[in-house]
Short mmCIF file of C-alpha atoms in Angstrom, two decimals:
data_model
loop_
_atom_site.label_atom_id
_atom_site.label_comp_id
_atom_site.label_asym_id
_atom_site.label_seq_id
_atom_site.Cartn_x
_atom_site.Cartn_y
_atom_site.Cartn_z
CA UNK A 169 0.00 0.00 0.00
CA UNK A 170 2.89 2.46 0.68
CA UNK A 171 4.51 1.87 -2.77
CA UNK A 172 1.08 2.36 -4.58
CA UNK A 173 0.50 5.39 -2.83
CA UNK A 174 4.26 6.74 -3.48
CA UNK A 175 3.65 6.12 -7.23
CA UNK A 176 0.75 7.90 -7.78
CA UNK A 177 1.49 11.58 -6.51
CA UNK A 178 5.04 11.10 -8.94
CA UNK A 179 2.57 10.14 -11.78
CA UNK A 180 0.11 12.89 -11.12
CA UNK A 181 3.50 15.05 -10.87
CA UNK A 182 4.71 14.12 -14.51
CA UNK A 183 1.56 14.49 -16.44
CA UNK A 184 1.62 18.00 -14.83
CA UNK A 185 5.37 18.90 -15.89
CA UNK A 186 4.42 17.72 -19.31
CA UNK A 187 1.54 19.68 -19.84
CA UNK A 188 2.88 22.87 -18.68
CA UNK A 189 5.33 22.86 -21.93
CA UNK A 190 2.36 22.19 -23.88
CA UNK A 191 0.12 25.03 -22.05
CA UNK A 192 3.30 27.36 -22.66
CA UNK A 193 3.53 26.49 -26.36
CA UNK A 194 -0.23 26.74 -26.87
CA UNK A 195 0.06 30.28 -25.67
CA UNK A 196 2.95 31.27 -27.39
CA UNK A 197 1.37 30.00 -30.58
CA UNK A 198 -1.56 32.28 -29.56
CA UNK A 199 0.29 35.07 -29.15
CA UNK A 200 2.18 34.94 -32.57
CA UNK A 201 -1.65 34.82 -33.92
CA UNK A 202 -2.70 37.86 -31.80
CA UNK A 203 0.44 39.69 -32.65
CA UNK A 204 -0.49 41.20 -35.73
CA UNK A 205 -3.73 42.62 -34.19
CA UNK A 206 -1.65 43.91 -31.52
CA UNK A 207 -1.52 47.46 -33.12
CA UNK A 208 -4.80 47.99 -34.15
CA UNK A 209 -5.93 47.05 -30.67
CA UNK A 210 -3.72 49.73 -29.12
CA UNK A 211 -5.45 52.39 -31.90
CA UNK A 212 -8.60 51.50 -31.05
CA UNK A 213 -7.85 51.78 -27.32
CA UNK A 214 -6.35 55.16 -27.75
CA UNK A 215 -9.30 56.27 -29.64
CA UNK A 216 -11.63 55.18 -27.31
CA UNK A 217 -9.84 56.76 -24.49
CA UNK A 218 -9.13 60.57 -26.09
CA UNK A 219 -13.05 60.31 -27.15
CA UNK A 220 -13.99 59.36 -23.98
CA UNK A 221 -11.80 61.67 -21.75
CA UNK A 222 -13.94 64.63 -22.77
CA UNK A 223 -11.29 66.57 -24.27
CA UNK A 224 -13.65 66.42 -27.50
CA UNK A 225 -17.24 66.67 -27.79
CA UNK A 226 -19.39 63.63 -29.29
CA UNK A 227 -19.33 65.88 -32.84
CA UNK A 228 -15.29 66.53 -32.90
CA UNK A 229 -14.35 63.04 -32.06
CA UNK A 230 -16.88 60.24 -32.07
CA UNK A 231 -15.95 57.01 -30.32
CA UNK A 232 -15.04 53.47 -32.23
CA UNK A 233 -18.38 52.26 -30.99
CA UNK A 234 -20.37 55.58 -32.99
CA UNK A 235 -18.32 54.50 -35.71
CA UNK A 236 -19.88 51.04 -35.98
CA UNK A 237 -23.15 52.57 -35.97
CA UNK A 238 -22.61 54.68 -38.63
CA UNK A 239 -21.46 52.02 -40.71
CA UNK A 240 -24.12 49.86 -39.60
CA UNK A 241 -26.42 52.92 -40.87
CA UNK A 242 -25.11 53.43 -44.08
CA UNK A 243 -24.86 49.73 -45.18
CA UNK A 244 -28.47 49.40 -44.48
CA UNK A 245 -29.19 51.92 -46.96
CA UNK A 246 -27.23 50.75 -49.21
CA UNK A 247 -24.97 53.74 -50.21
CA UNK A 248 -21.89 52.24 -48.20
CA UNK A 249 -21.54 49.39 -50.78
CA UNK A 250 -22.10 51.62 -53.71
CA UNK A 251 -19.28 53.83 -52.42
CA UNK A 252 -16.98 50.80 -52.23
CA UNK A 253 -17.79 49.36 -55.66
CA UNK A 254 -17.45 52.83 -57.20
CA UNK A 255 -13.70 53.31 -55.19
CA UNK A 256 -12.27 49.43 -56.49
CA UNK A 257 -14.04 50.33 -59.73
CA UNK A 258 -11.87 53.36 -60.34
CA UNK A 259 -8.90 51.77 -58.74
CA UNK A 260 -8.94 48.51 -60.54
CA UNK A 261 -9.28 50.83 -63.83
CA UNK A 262 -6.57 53.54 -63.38
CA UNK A 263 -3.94 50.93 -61.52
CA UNK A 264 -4.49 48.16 -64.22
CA UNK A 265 -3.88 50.69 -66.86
CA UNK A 266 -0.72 52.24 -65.37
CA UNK A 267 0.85 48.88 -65.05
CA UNK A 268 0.19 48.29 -68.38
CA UNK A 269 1.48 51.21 -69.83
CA UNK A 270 4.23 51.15 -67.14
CA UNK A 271 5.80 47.74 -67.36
CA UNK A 272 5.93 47.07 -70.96
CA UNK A 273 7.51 50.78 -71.52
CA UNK A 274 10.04 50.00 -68.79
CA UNK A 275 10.95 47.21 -70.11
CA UNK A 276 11.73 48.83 -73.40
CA UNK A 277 13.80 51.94 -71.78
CA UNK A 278 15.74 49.08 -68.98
CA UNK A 279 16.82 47.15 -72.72
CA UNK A 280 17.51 50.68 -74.79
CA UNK A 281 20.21 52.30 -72.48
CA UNK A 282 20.72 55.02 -74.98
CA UNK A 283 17.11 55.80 -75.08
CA UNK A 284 16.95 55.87 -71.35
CA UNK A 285 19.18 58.17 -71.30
CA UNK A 286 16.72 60.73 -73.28
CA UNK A 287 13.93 60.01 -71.69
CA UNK A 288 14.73 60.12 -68.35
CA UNK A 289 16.11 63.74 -67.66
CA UNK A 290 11.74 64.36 -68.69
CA UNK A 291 10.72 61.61 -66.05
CA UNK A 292 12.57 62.90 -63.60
CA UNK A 293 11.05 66.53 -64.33
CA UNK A 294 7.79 65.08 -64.15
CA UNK A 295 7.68 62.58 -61.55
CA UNK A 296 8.22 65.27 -58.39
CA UNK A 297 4.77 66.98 -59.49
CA UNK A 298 2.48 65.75 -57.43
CA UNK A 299 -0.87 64.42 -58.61
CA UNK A 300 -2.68 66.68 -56.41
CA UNK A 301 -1.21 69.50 -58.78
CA UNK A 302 -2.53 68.31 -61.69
CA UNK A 303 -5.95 68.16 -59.97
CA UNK A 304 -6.97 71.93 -62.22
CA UNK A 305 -5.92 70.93 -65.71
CA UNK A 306 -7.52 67.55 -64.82
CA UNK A 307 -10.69 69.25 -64.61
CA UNK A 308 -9.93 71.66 -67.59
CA UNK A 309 -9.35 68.38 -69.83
CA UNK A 310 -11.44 66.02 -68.69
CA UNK A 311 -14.81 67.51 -67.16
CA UNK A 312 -16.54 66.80 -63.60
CA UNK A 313 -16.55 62.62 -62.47
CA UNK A 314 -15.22 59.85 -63.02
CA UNK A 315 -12.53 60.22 -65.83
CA UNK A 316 -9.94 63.07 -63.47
CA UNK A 317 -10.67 60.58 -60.52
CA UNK A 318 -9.39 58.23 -63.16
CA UNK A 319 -6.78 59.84 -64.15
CA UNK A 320 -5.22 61.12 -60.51
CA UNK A 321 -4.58 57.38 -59.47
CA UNK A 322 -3.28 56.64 -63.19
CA UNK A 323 -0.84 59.48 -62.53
CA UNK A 324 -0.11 58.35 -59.07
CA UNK A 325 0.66 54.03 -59.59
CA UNK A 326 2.71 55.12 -63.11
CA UNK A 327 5.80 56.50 -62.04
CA UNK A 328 6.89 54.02 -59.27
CA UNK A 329 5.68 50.92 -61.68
CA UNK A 330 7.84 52.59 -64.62
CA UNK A 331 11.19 53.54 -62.68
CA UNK A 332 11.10 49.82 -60.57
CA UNK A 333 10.79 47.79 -63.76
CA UNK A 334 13.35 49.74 -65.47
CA UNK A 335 16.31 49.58 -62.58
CA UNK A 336 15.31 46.05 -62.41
CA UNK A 337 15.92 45.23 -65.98
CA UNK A 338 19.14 47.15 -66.17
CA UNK A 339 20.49 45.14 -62.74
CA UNK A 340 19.84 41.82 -64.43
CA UNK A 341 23.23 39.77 -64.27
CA UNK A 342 24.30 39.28 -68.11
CA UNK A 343 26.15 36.32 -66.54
CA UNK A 344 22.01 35.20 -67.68
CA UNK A 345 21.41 36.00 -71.08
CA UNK A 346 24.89 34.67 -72.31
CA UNK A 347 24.05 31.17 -70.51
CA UNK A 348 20.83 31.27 -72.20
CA UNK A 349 22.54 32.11 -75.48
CA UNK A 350 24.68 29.54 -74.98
CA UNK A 351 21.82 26.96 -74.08
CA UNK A 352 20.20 27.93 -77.38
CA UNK A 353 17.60 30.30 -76.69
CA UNK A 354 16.35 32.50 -79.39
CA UNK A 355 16.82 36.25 -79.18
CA UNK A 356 12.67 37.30 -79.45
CA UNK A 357 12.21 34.64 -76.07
CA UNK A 358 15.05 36.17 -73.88
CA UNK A 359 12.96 38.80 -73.12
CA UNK A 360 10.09 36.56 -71.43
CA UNK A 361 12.45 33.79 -70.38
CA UNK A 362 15.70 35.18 -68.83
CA UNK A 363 14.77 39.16 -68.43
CA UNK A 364 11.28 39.13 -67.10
CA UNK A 365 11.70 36.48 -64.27
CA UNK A 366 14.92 37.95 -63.20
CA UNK A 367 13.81 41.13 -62.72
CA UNK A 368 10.07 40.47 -61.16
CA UNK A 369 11.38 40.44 -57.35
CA UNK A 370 11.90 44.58 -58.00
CA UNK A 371 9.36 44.92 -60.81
CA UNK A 372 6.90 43.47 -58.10
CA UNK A 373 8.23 45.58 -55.00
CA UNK A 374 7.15 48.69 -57.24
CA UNK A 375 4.02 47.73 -58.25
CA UNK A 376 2.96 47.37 -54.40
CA UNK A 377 4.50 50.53 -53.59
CA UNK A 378 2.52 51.76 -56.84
CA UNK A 379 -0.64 50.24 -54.92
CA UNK A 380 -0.26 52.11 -51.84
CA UNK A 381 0.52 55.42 -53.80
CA UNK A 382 -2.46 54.82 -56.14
CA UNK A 383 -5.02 54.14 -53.39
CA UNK A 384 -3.79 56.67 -51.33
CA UNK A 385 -4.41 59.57 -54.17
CA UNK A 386 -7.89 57.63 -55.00
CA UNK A 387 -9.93 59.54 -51.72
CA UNK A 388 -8.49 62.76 -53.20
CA UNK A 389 -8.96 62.22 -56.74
CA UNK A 390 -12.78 61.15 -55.41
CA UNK A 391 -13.19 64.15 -53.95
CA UNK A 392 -12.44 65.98 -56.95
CA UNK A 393 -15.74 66.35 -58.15
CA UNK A 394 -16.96 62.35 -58.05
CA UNK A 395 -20.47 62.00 -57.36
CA UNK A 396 -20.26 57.88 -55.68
CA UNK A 397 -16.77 56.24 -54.20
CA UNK A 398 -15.48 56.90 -50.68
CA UNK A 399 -13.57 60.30 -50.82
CA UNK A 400 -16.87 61.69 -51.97
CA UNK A 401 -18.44 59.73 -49.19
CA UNK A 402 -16.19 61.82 -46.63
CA UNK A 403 -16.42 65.13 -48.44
CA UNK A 404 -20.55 64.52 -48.08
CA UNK A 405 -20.35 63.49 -44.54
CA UNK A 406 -17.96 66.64 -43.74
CA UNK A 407 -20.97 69.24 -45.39
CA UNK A 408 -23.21 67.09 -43.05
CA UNK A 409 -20.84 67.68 -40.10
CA UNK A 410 -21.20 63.59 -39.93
CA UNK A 411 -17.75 62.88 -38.24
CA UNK A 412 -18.67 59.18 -37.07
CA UNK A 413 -19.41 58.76 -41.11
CA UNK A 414 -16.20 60.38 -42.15
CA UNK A 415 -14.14 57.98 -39.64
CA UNK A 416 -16.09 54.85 -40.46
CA UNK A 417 -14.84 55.74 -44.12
CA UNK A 418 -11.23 56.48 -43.17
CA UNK A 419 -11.22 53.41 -41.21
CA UNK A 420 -12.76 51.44 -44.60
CA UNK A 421 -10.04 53.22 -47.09
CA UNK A 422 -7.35 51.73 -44.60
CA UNK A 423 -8.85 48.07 -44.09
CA UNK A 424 -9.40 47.85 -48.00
CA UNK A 425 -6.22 49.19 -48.68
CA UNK A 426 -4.71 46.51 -46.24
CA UNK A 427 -6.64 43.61 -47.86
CA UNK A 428 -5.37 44.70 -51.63
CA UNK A 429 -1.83 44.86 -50.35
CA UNK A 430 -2.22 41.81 -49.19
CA UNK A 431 -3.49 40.33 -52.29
CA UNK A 432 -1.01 41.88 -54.42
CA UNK A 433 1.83 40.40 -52.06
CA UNK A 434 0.06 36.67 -52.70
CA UNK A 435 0.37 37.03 -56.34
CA UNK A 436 3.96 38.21 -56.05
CA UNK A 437 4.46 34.70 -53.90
CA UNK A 438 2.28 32.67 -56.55
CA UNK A 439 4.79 33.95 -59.39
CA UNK A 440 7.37 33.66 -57.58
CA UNK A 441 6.95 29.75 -56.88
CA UNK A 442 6.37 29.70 -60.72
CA UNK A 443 9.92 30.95 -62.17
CA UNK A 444 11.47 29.01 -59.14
CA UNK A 445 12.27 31.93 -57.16
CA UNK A 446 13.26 30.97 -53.33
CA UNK A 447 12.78 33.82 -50.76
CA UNK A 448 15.91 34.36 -50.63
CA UNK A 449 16.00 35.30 -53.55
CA UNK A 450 13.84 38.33 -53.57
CA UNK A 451 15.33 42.03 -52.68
#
């Protein structure tokens, strides 16, 4: 009877020690889930707090929870969605076309040094001007709605798409085009074969730097005279001295600007794993 009862209190006492590890690595693998939200937490919490301390009045400074309500308010209506679709309507329209115009032209200038070196004392001219200046003649030339919207983010993703892909074509290794010359490959493919998948870790870093620029300039190119999309949805909300409305959009521009970052930086991934590029690989 002694023996039994010595065995069971050392039993009870290893189960124990082995299932604190596994509590501790439980929680640490909470934590690393938690951590990203760690941030936004600590906004919210400050926001709460400075609207709550009475420093601000309900109309300066609405709280997080106001801000819910307005959204809850205008989705019921149904003008928060049509804001949204108008916003990734423009976007999708003004950032496809700059990287269309962008990346093929880059690649040209990154293969022509010589013509690079003509056109680029007029990029650099250009490129400082802000979009927001060109917000008068985009009036002037293009009327009231969508089309100087449209052309404000075009203005805004083109210049960081252009410069990235040409630096990144002009800091491929020839070490790779005379290995594929040697291997065969015809002139017309090195383009697509050797110089486009060597150069996509940078071409890609500018195009999501081209997405943050672009979205950023969409609220003010919306509030240029747009009649839908969110910037217009804040300029509205300001005439109605609406400030939870005006938040709740600030807070939407961010979270959908987050979520297409994020899906442009899976795409980069997906190609990656295509042409064989290992993360270590990428700038």
């Amino acid at each position: 009877m002694s023996e039994a009862t010595t065995l069971v209190p050392a039993a009870v006492h290893d189960g124990g020690a082995r299932r604190a590890p596994q509590a501790r690595a439980i929680l640490a693998a909470l934590l690393r889930k938690l951590l990203p939200f760690a941030g936004i937490g600590l906004l919210l919490a400050v926001w709460h707090l400075l609207a709550a301390s009475g420093l601000y009045t309900a109309d300066q400074l609405p709280g997080p929870l106001d801000a819910l309500r307005a959204s809850r308010e205008a989705w019921s209506d149904g003008t928060l969605l049509l804001h949204v679709a108008a916003s990734l309507g423009r976007f999708g329209i003004a950032y496809g076309a700059a990287v269309l115009v962008a990346v093929p032209l880059g690649l040209v200038l990154g293969l022509r040094p010589t013509l690079w070196k003509a056109v680029d004392p007029l990029i650099q001219v250009l490129r400082p001007i802000s979009p927001v200046a060109w917000f008068p003649l985009a009036v002037l030339w293009l009327g009231i709605g969508n089309l100087p919207a449209i052309a404000i983010i075009f203005v805004a993703a083109f210049y960081p798409s252009l410069l990235a892909t040409v630096s990144a074509v002009r800091r491929v290794d020839p070490v790779y085009l005379k290995v594929a010359r040697n291997f065969g490959t015809p002139a017309s493919q090195l383009v697509f074969k050797v110089i486009v998948p060597a150069a996509f870790p940078q071409i890609a870093m500018g195009l999501r730097v081209a997405v943050g620029t672009a979205w950023v300039y969409l609220v003010a190119g919306e509030m240029l005279g747009a009649r839908t999309g969110l910037g217009f949805l804040i300029v509205d909300a300001r005439n109605f001295l609406r400030t939870d409305l005006i938040l709740m959009a600030m807070a939407l521009v961010g979270a959908i600007g987050f979520v297409i970052d994020r899906a442009v930086s899976f795409l980069e991934l997906r190609l990656d794993a295509r042409w064989g590029l290992l993360p270590e690989d990428r700038p």
